[in-house]
Amino acid sequence: MGPSPPPDENAWRKQSWRAPSEGGRDPGGPRRPRHPWVTALLVVLVLVLGLGGLGALIGENPEPTRGTAAPTPLASTTQPSDQPGPDEPAGRTTPPAGRSEGPAVAPTTKPPPRTTAPAGGVVLRIIDGDTLEVRGDGRILPKDTVSRVRLLQIDTPERGACFADEATARTTALLPPGSRFRAERDVELTDRHHRHLLYVWNERGTFVNESLVRGGHAEAVLYPPNDRYWSKISAAEEAAQRTGAGLWTACAEQPEATTAPSDPPDPPAPRAPSRPDLPDGPPAGAPDVDCADLPGPVWVGEDDPHRLDRDGDGIGCEAN
């Protein structure tokens, strides 16, 4: 018996980690992992990281996934989801059940009416149908100064005459105290009574001079050289006469007191020759004058161009 060979130091490296089974399996079959606990640790670590990432996603987006309706306790009371479905384009909202989806309706609120009269002077008081007091805005009338305005190219009945109250009420409705107005001048700005002769538009853009004539509240009267809107105002008078508007019907039967009676009564004895306490009335050709513009009674004689004498005795504005 010969000597044994020396032991191989690398023999353990050549041995299989898994010995063949008793049944005689091939040693070359699947091997058992070297460190099973390492594999288990890696699996646990992956699960922990996966659960942590899922929790972070849920915390950032608590809403249900798009296209998935949130669960509700009762199916019969499920509300439609505001989120678009998977087959719907983004930004579209599903209408509630039982409500028909119609075209979008634009807001029906109308913008405030546009006016053609910018902010201007302020109306303070209506004296009569064609005369008013205003506060100027510095354009035509002195700023913050009270001025008296006479509406150009019109003449309304005097106080106490037929349709005078209606004319004053209509002017008040067109130019209520406290409202603003726009004004235009003509060639001559003032008359000898220091009234400003103007064309006036109210806050709604209504041409007041023309409106009073067209409604039969005033007559059209031309006082040259102020004639800028004469064609429009005279056409308004023709229309009012055709339709019998205002004073053209209400005052049709009332005589005009433009001339004194053919047999004038004898003047009172104390005043007969000189009438020292009665100044002469305004002459013809001047812009129309109302009794409101005079301080007291005046002598107008037989002509009375401004119709100041109501009873034909030659004395105008006796009520002043």
XYZ file of C-alpha atoms in Angstrom:
320
model
C 0.000 0.000 0.000
C 1.571 3.153 -1.205
C 1.640 6.478 0.419
C -1.531 8.729 0.257
C -1.418 11.854 -1.910
C -1.262 15.133 -0.103
C -4.662 16.808 0.547
C -5.905 19.341 -2.040
C -6.237 22.748 -0.410
C -8.838 23.928 -2.998
C -11.012 20.903 -2.711
C -13.661 22.745 -0.725
C -14.079 25.248 -3.523
C -15.041 22.510 -5.926
C -17.728 21.082 -3.705
C -21.369 21.869 -4.489
C -23.333 23.827 -1.920
C -26.174 21.453 -2.353
C -25.400 17.804 -1.993
C -27.297 15.438 -4.187
C -30.406 14.042 -2.629
C -30.812 10.605 -1.609
C -32.811 9.941 -4.725
C -29.729 10.457 -6.778
C -30.426 13.906 -8.234
C -27.921 15.427 -10.516
C -25.421 17.545 -8.596
C -25.636 20.068 -11.399
C -29.298 20.990 -10.548
C -30.411 24.315 -9.065
C -28.388 25.527 -6.187
C -29.589 26.839 -2.866
C -28.852 30.553 -2.317
C -25.734 31.250 -0.417
C -27.369 33.751 1.978
C -31.206 33.433 2.149
C -31.519 36.116 4.763
C -29.994 38.707 2.418
C -32.650 38.002 -0.204
C -35.438 38.314 2.345
C -34.004 41.607 3.555
C -33.928 43.008 0.025
C -37.571 41.992 -0.580
C -38.685 43.702 2.630
C -36.727 46.824 1.716
C -38.354 47.007 -1.750
C -41.815 46.603 -0.218
C -41.169 49.374 2.300
C -39.919 51.756 -0.367
C -42.846 50.935 -2.627
C -45.409 51.555 0.107
C -43.682 54.810 1.084
C -43.794 56.119 -2.495
C -47.456 55.171 -2.841
C -48.287 57.015 0.380
C -46.507 60.121 -0.894
C -48.508 60.041 -4.119
C -51.772 59.674 -2.197
C -50.846 62.600 0.077
C -50.083 64.894 -2.864
C -53.269 64.037 -4.807
C -56.070 63.124 -2.410
C -58.701 63.424 -5.139
C -59.843 60.292 -6.922
C -58.164 59.347 -10.142
C -59.419 61.214 -13.223
C -62.283 59.430 -14.808
C -63.109 57.476 -11.617
C -66.082 58.676 -9.614
C -65.634 58.888 -5.856
C -67.589 56.172 -4.041
C -70.735 57.293 -2.252
C -72.789 55.548 0.438
C -75.956 55.293 -1.705
C -75.955 54.657 -5.417
C -79.277 56.514 -5.856
C -77.773 59.765 -4.541
C -74.501 59.613 -6.459
C -73.673 63.091 -7.726
C -72.109 63.507 -11.154
C -68.385 63.983 -11.057
C -66.954 67.316 -12.151
C -63.839 65.541 -13.434
C -63.803 64.582 -17.120
C -63.982 60.917 -18.013
C -61.281 59.050 -19.883
C -63.109 59.519 -23.200
C -63.958 63.176 -22.613
C -61.717 66.110 -23.490
C -60.162 67.988 -20.614
C -62.073 71.074 -19.457
C -65.543 69.660 -20.229
C -67.978 69.254 -17.368
C -70.672 66.600 -17.467
C -74.109 68.206 -16.901
C -76.192 67.012 -13.937
C -78.740 64.275 -14.548
C -82.171 65.538 -15.609
C -80.825 68.848 -16.880
C -80.461 69.357 -20.612
C -77.212 70.786 -21.820
C -77.908 73.868 -23.940
C -75.749 76.525 -25.520
C -74.085 78.993 -23.191
C -76.220 82.086 -22.687
C -74.447 85.401 -22.742
C -75.207 87.865 -19.907
C -78.308 89.919 -20.644
C -77.306 92.932 -18.577
C -77.381 95.922 -20.883
C -74.771 98.642 -20.576
C -76.024 102.006 -19.341
C -77.527 104.124 -22.109
C -74.999 106.241 -23.881
C -75.635 109.928 -23.587
C -74.549 112.638 -25.965
C -74.485 115.282 -23.248
C -71.243 115.262 -21.252
C -71.017 116.672 -17.767
C -71.607 120.419 -17.899
C -73.522 123.075 -16.028
C -76.028 122.283 -13.295
C -79.702 123.279 -13.365
C -80.692 125.200 -10.228
C -84.239 126.441 -10.874
C -86.872 126.571 -13.620
C -88.353 130.057 -13.815
C -90.836 129.357 -16.599
C -91.043 127.317 -19.782
C -88.152 129.025 -21.566
C -86.054 130.521 -18.750
C -83.954 128.835 -16.072
C -81.189 129.497 -13.575
C -78.029 127.415 -13.756
C -74.524 127.144 -12.333
C -71.865 127.393 -15.029
C -69.028 124.956 -15.678
C -66.510 127.428 -17.110
C -67.046 126.579 -20.785
C -69.673 129.049 -21.969
C -71.034 130.182 -18.620
C -68.726 131.445 -15.848
C -67.592 128.588 -13.621
C -69.507 128.145 -10.349
C -71.492 131.315 -11.042
C -75.297 131.482 -11.062
C -76.536 132.627 -14.465
C -79.933 133.036 -16.068
C -80.416 131.178 -19.366
C -82.990 131.971 -22.049
C -83.632 129.109 -24.473
C -83.007 130.310 -28.012
C -85.554 130.422 -30.879
C -88.567 129.442 -28.749
C -91.276 131.220 -26.786
C -93.486 129.574 -24.168
C -96.710 131.080 -22.760
C -96.298 133.628 -19.973
C -97.303 132.809 -16.432
C -101.070 132.875 -16.100
C -101.634 132.430 -19.845
C -103.072 129.369 -21.565
C -100.758 126.322 -21.338
C -98.142 128.198 -19.281
C -98.202 125.697 -16.408
C -97.901 122.755 -18.794
C -94.940 124.367 -20.531
C -93.154 125.000 -17.230
C -93.829 121.428 -16.086
C -92.432 120.036 -19.340
C -89.244 122.097 -19.043
C -88.868 120.899 -15.456
C -89.212 117.289 -16.599
C -86.557 117.763 -19.284
C -84.199 119.743 -17.026
C -84.914 118.766 -13.404
C -83.077 120.834 -10.791
C -79.772 119.191 -9.913
C -79.294 117.645 -13.340
C -76.502 118.535 -15.725
C -76.796 119.898 -19.244
C -74.715 120.702 -22.309
C -75.073 124.101 -23.954
C -74.167 125.738 -27.259
C -74.125 129.423 -28.060
C -74.871 131.305 -31.256
C -73.632 134.634 -32.609
C -74.948 136.721 -29.717
C -74.387 135.213 -26.291
C -76.399 137.604 -24.082
C -79.299 140.011 -24.405
C -79.748 143.405 -22.818
C -81.194 141.743 -19.714
C -77.877 139.888 -19.268
C -79.483 136.528 -19.936
C -77.400 133.920 -21.742
C -79.032 132.868 -25.010
C -78.339 129.160 -25.448
C -79.301 125.891 -27.082
C -79.496 123.221 -24.380
C -79.279 119.400 -24.284
C -80.132 117.431 -21.159
C -78.348 114.408 -19.643
C -80.181 112.021 -22.001
C -79.037 113.979 -25.040
C -82.463 115.518 -25.781
C -82.366 118.862 -27.605
C -84.592 120.764 -25.164
C -85.367 123.758 -27.409
C -86.640 121.541 -30.212
C -88.440 119.135 -27.875
C -90.525 121.914 -26.325
C -91.617 123.135 -29.758
C -92.314 119.655 -31.130
C -94.504 118.807 -28.122
C -96.576 121.970 -28.520
C -95.253 123.566 -25.339
C -93.591 126.475 -27.143
C -93.699 128.402 -30.402
C -90.727 128.807 -32.709
C -89.490 132.416 -32.794
C -86.477 133.627 -34.788
C -84.333 136.422 -33.391
C -81.500 137.123 -35.856
C -78.599 136.758 -36.023
C -79.006 133.656 -33.823
C -80.323 131.155 -36.376
C -78.060 128.080 -36.218
C -80.846 125.549 -35.512
C -83.736 127.489 -37.013
C -84.481 124.936 -39.737
C -84.785 122.122 -37.185
C -86.859 124.123 -34.677
C -89.199 125.594 -37.310
C -89.766 122.100 -38.754
C -90.690 120.919 -35.251
C -93.313 123.673 -35.022
C -94.835 122.660 -38.353
C -95.114 119.068 -37.122
C -96.753 120.222 -33.865
C -99.282 122.335 -35.771
C -100.198 119.457 -38.072
C -100.885 117.121 -35.161
C -102.473 119.770 -32.935
C -99.977 119.081 -30.153
C -100.105 120.989 -26.877
C -101.079 124.639 -27.083
C -102.067 124.332 -30.763
C -105.194 122.503 -29.596
C -105.589 123.614 -25.977
C -105.304 127.321 -26.788
C -106.776 127.367 -30.297
C -109.898 129.303 -29.281
C -108.208 131.777 -26.976
C -107.628 135.184 -28.643
C -104.146 136.609 -28.872
C -103.812 139.853 -26.913
C -101.337 141.371 -29.382
C -103.175 144.640 -30.078
C -105.155 147.015 -27.957
C -108.875 147.318 -28.637
C -109.884 149.762 -31.316
C -111.554 152.002 -28.712
C -109.053 151.985 -25.818
C -110.450 153.134 -22.494
C -109.489 156.500 -21.116
C -106.342 156.250 -19.031
C -106.694 156.851 -15.324
C -106.574 160.529 -14.452
C -103.522 160.431 -12.147
C -101.399 158.678 -14.768
C -102.753 160.209 -17.961
C -99.963 162.357 -19.343
C -96.593 161.114 -18.258
C -96.851 157.729 -16.443
C -93.760 158.587 -14.390
C -93.966 155.321 -12.431
C -94.117 153.031 -15.516
C -90.997 152.536 -17.621
C -91.282 151.691 -21.268
C -91.449 148.035 -22.135
C -88.783 146.233 -24.179
C -88.753 147.249 -27.838
C -89.572 144.990 -30.754
C -86.718 143.054 -32.375
C -84.951 142.280 -29.105
C -84.806 138.660 -27.926
C -88.079 137.627 -26.367
C -88.626 139.019 -22.877
C -90.828 137.504 -20.175
C -92.413 139.203 -17.210
C -90.021 137.204 -15.024
C -87.203 139.274 -16.529
C -88.732 142.632 -15.589
C -88.743 144.204 -12.124
C -92.340 145.438 -12.364
C -95.137 146.640 -14.668
C -94.125 148.384 -17.886
C -95.907 150.438 -20.547
C -96.194 148.475 -23.804
C -98.806 150.580 -25.621
C -100.747 149.172 -28.534
C -98.039 147.068 -30.140
C -96.918 144.858 -27.206
C -94.361 142.893 -29.315
C -93.557 140.548 -26.429
C -97.167 139.838 -25.426
C -96.785 141.167 -21.911
C -100.226 142.829 -21.731
C -102.882 140.273 -20.897
C -105.949 142.554 -20.705
C -105.175 145.007 -23.523
C -104.870 148.153 -21.391
C -101.353 148.962 -22.588
C -99.694 147.931 -19.299
C -97.647 144.769 -19.295
C -96.697 142.506 -16.396
C -99.212 144.047 -14.009
C -98.870 141.021 -11.705
C -95.195 141.775 -11.016
